[in-house]
Coordinates of C-alpha atoms in Angstrom, one line a residue:
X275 CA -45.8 -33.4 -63.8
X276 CA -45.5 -30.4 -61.2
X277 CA -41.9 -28.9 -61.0
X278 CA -42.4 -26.9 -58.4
X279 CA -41.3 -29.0 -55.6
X280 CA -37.8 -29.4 -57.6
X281 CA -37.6 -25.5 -58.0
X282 CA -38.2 -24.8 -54.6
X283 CA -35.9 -27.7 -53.3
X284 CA -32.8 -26.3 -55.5
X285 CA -33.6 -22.3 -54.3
X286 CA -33.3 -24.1 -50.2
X287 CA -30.2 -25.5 -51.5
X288 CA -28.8 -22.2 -53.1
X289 CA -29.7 -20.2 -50.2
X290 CA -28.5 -22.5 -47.6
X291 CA -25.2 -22.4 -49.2
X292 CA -24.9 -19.1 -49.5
X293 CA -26.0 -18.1 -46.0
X294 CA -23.0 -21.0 -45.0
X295 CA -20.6 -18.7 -46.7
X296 CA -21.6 -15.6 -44.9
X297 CA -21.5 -17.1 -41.3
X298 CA -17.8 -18.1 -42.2
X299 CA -17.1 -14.8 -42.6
X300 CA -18.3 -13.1 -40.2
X301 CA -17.1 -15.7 -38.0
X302 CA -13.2 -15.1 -39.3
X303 CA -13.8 -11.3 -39.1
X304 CA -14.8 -11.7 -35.2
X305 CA -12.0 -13.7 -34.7
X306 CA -9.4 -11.5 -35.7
X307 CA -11.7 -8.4 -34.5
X308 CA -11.2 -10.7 -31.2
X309 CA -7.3 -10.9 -31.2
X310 CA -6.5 -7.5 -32.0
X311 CA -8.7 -6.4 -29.4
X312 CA -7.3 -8.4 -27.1
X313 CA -3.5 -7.1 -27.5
X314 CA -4.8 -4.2 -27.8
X315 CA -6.3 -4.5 -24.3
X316 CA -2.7 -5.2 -22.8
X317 CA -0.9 -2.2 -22.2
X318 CA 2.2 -3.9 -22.0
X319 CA 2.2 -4.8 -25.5
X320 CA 0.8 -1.8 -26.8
X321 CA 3.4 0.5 -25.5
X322 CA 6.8 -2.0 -26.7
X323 CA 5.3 -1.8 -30.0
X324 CA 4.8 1.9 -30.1
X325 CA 8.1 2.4 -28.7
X326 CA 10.4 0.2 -31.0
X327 CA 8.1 1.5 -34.4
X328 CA 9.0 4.9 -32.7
X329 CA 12.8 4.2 -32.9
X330 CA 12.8 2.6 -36.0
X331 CA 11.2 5.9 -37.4
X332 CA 13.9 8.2 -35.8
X333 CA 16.7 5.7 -37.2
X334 CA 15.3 5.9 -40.9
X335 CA 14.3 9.8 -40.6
X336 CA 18.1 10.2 -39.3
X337 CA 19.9 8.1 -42.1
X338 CA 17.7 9.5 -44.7
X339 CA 18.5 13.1 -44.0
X340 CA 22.4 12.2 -43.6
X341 CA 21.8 10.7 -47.4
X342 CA 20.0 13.7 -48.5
X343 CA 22.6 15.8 -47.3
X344 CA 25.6 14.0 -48.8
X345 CA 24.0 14.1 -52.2
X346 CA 23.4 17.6 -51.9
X347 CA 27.0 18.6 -51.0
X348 CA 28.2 16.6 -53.5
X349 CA 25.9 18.2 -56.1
X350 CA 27.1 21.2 -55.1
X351 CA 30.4 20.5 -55.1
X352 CA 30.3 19.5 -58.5
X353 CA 28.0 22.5 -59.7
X354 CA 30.8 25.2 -58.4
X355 CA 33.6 22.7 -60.0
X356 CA 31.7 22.8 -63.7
X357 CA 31.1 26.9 -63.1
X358 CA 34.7 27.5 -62.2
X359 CA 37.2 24.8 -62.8
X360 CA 38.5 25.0 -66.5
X361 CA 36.7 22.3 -68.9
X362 CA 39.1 19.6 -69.8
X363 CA 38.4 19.7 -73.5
X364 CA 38.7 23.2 -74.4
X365 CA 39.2 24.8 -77.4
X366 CA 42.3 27.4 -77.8
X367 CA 41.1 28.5 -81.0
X368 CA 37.2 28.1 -82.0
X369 CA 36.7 29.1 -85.7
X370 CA 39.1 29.9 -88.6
X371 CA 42.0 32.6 -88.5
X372 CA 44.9 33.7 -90.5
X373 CA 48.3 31.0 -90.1
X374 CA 50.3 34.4 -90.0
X375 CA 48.0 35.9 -87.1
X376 CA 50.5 35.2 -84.1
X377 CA 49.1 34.3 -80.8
X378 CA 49.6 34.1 -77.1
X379 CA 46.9 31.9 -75.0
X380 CA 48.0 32.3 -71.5
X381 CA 47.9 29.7 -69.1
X382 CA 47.7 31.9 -65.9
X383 CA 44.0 31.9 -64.8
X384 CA 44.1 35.6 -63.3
X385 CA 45.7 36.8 -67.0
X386 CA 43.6 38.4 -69.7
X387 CA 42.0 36.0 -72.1
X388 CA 43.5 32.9 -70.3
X389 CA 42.1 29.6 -71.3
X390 CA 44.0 26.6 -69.1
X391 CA 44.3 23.6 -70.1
X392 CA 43.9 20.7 -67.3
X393 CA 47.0 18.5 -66.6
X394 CA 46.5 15.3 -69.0
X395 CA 44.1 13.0 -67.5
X396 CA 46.7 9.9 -65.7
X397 CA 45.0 7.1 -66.4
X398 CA 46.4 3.5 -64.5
X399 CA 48.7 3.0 -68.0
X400 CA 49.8 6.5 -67.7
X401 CA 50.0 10.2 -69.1
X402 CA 47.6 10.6 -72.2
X403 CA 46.1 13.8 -73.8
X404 CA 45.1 14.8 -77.5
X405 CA 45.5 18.1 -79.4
X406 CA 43.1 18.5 -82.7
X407 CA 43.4 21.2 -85.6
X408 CA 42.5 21.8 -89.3
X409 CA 44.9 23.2 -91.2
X410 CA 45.2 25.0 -95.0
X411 CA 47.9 25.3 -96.7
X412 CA 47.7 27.9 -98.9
X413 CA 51.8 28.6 -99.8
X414 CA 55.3 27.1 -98.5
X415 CA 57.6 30.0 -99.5
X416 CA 60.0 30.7 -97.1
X417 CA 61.8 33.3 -95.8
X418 CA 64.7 31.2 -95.0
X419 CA 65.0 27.5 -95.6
X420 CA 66.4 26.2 -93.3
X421 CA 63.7 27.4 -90.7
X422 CA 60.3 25.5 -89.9
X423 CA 57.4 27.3 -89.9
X424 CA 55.9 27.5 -86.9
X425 CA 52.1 26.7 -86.4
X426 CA 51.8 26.2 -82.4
X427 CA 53.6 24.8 -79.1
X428 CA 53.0 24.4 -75.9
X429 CA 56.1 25.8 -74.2
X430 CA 58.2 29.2 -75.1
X431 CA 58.0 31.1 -77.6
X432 CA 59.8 29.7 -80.6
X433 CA 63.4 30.9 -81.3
X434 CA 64.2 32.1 -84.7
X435 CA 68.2 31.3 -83.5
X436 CA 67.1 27.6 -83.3
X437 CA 65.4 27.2 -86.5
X438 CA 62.4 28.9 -85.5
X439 CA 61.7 25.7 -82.8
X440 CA 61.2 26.3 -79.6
X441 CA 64.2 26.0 -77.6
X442 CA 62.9 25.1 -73.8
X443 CA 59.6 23.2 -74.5
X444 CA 57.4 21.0 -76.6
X445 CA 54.8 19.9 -75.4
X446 CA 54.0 19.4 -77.8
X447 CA 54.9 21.4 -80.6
X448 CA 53.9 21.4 -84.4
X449 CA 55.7 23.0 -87.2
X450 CA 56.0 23.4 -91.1
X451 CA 58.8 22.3 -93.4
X452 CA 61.8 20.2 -93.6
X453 CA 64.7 22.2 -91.4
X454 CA 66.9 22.5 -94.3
X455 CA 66.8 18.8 -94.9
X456 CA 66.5 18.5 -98.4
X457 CA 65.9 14.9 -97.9
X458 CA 62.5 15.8 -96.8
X459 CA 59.7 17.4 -99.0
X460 CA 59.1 21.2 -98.0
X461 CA 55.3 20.3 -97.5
X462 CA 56.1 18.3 -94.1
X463 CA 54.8 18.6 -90.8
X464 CA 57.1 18.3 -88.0
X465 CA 56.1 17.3 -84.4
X466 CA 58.0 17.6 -81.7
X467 CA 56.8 16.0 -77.7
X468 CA 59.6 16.8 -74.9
X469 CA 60.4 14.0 -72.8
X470 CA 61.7 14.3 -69.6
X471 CA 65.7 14.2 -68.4
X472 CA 67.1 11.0 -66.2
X473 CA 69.5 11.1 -63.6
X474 CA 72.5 8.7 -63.8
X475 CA 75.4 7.8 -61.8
X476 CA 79.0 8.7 -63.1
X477 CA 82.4 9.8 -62.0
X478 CA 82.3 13.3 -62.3
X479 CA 79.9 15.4 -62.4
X480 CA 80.8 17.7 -65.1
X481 CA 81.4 14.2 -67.3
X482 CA 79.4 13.8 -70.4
X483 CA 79.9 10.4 -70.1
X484 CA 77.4 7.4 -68.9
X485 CA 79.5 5.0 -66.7
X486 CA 77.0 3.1 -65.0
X487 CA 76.3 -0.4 -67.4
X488 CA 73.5 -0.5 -69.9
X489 CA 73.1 2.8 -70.3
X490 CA 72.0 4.5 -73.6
X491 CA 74.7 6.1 -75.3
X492 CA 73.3 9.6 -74.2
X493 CA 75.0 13.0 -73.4
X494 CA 75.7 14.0 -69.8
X495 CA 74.8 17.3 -68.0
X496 CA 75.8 17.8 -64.9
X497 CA 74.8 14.1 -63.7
X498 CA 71.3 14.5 -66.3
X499 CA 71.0 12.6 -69.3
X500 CA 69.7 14.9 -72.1
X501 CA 66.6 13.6 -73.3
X502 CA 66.2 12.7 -76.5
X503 CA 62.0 14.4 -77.7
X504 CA 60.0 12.2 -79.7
X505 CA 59.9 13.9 -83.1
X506 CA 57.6 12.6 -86.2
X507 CA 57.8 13.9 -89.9
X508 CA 54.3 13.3 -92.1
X509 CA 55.7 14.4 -95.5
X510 CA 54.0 15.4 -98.6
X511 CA 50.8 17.2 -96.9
X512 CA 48.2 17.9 -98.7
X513 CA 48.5 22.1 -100.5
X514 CA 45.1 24.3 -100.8
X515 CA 42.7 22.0 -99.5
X516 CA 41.6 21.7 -95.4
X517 CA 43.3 18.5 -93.4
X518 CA 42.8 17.6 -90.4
X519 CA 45.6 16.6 -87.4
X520 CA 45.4 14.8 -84.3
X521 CA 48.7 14.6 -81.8
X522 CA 47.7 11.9 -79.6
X523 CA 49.6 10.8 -76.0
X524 CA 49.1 7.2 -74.5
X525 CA 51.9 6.9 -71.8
X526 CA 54.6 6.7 -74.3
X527 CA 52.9 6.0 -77.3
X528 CA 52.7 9.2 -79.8
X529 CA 50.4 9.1 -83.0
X530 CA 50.1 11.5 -85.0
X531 CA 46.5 11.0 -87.1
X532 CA 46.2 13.0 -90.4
X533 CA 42.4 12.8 -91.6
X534 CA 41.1 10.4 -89.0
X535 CA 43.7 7.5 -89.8
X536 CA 46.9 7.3 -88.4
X537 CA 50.1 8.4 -90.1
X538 CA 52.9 7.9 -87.5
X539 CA 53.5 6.5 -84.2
X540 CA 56.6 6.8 -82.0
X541 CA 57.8 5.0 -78.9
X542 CA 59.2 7.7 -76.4
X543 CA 62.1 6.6 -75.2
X544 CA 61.4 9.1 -72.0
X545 CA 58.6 10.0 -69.5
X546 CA 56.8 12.8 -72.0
X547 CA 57.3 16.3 -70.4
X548 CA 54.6 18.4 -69.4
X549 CA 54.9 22.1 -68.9
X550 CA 52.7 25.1 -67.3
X551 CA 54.0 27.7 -70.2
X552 CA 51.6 29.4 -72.4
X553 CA 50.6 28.3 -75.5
X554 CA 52.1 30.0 -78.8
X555 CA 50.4 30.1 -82.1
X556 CA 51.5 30.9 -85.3
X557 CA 55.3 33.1 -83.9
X558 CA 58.2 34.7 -86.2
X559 CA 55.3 35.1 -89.0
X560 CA 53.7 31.7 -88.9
X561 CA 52.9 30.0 -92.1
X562 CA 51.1 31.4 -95.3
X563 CA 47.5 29.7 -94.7
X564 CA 44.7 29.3 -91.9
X565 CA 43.7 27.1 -88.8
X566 CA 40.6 26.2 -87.5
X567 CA 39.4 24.7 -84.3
X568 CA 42.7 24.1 -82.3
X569 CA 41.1 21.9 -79.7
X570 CA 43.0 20.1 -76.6
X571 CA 41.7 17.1 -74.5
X572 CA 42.8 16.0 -71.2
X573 CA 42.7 12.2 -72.5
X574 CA 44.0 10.4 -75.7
X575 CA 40.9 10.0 -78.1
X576 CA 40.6 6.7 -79.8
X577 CA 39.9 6.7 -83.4
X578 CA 35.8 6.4 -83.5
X579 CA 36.2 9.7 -81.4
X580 CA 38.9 11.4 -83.4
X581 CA 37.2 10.4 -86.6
X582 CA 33.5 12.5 -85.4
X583 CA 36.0 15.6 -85.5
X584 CA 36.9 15.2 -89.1
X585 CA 33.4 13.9 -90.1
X586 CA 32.3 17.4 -88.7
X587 CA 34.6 19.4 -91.0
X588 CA 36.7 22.5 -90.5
X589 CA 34.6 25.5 -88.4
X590 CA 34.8 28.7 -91.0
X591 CA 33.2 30.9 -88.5
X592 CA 36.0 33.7 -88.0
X593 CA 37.4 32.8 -84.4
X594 CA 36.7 35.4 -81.6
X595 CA 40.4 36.3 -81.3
X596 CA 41.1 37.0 -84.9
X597 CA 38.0 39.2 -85.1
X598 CA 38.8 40.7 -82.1
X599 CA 42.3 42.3 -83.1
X600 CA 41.4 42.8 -86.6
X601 CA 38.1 43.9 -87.2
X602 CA 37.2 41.4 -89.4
X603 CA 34.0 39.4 -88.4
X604 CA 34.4 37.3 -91.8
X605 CA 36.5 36.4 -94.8
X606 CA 35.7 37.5 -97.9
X607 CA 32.6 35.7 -99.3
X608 CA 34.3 35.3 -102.8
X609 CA 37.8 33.6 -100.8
X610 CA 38.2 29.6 -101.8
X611 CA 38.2 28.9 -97.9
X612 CA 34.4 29.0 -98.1
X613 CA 35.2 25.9 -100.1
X614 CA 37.1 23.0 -98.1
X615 CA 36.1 20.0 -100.6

């Protein structure tokens, strides 16, 4: 039986088809070659469009430079800020010194070896800042008992007339020892945070009397109630081995955090007083011991934050000040400090 009719029948078949799909094609691409041509042809039309693509352009060029400008003012706004504006976590102290190396940190920027500290950072539930340090104990004899020992404040300098505690400000402030108090363990920490002084109404002005109703049972100044600061005693610290404390502000919440947990927490009875003074470490002859890394920040740390600090350990590089006025660029590589655990 000859197959070649059948072959040649299916190949017209194949070919016929394919040549359909190319005259559809081609007779698409002269239709739209025939519409565009044609609008082109109008000059009306072609002279609209340019002009409103032209616009367009000009609008989107104009908004797009405004944008690029803005972020570049703000960028450098912010690059001048970080090169000049104080950080808002800075240390005070970066390394390990003597407690009985006394200190001055001014506050002025123009002053020699300033380093200000940013007002706390005012969040929507109020004031809140943190102060970190490690601390070693190394010996509580006193000169006098009845005196604390002074470790640092922010404020004046420490009075020895008042029981070597600052007699303006605390802001805070954090000593060593019990006051005289022999209630209290020698080994305690004191902490002191000013708070700050409410007007009332009375009948004279030099009375020391409240007379307006529901009013704490407060001494009178000249029309002020004296505030009461919020003070907090962690007794029994730990002797020869490195600690680590936090002072933490939350609108009127004050913790104090020894080791990453926290020890005490007071109410403030007050608006917590913040001062511009200078910041005062280790006056009247300190304490018998070292500090490392006394660190502020402009917001209160919560305890995930606070708890990477003491993970980290004390710093015993010898801190730029201490080396600085002493000569000394280390301790002794035999001393115990070498040792914190």
């Amino acid at each position: 039986m000859n197959q070649e009719p059948v072959i040649n029948q299916t190949n017209n078949i194949l070919n016929q088809g394919i040549q359909g799909v190319s005259d559809a094609i081609s007779s698409v691409k002269n239709q739209v070659s025939a519409a565009f041509n044609d609008f082109s042809s109008q000059p009306n039309a072609s002279s609209e469009f340019s002009y409103s693509n032209t616009i367009i352009a000009k609008f989107a060029f104009l908004l797009l430079v405004i944008i690029l400008f803005m972020y570049f003012i703000n960028l450098g706004i912010n690059l001048i800020s970080y090169y000049i504006s104080p950080g808002s976590n800075p240390y005070l102290i970066r390394g390990i010194q003597q407690g009985t190396f006394p200190l001055q940190i001014p506050q002025n920027p123009n002053a020699t070896g300033s380093i200000t500290l940013m007002r706390s950072n005012n969040e929507s539930t109020g004031a809140e800042f943190t102060w970190s340090i490690w601390l070693y104990i190394d010996d509580l004899t006193l000169s006098n008992s009845k005196s604390y020992q002074h470790i640092f404040n922010k404020g004046d300098a420490p009075s020895s007339a008042n029981n070597g505690i600052s007699l303006v400000n605390n802001a805070p402030g954090l000593y060593l020892g019990n006051g005289g108090d022999n209630s209290k363990p020698i080994n305690t920490l004191h902490i002191i945070m000013d708070t700050v002084g409410v007007a009332v109404k009375s009948n004279n002005n030099n009375s020391t009397t409240p007379t307006s109703s529901g009013m704490k049972n407060e001494t009178l100044n000249n029309g002020f109630m004296n505030p009461s600061p919020g003070t907090i005693d962690i007794p029994n610290v730990p002797l020869k081995k490195w600690f680590h404390v936090a002072i933490r502000l939350e609108n009127s919440i004050l913790d104090v955090y020894v080791n990453g947990t926290i020890d005490q927490r007071q109410i403030l009875s007050n608006v917590p007083k913040q001062n511009y003074f200078d910041v005062f470490v280790c006056q009247n002859g300190g304490f018998q011991g070292s500090l490392s890394d006394l660190r502020y920040f402009n917001s209160a740390l919560n305890v995930f934050q606070i708890n990477t600090i003491v993970s980290k350990g004390p710093n015993m590089e010898t801190s730029s000040q201490y080396a600085t006025e002493t000569r000394l660029k280390d301790y002794h590589y035999l001393s115990s400090l070498w040792y914190p655990i």
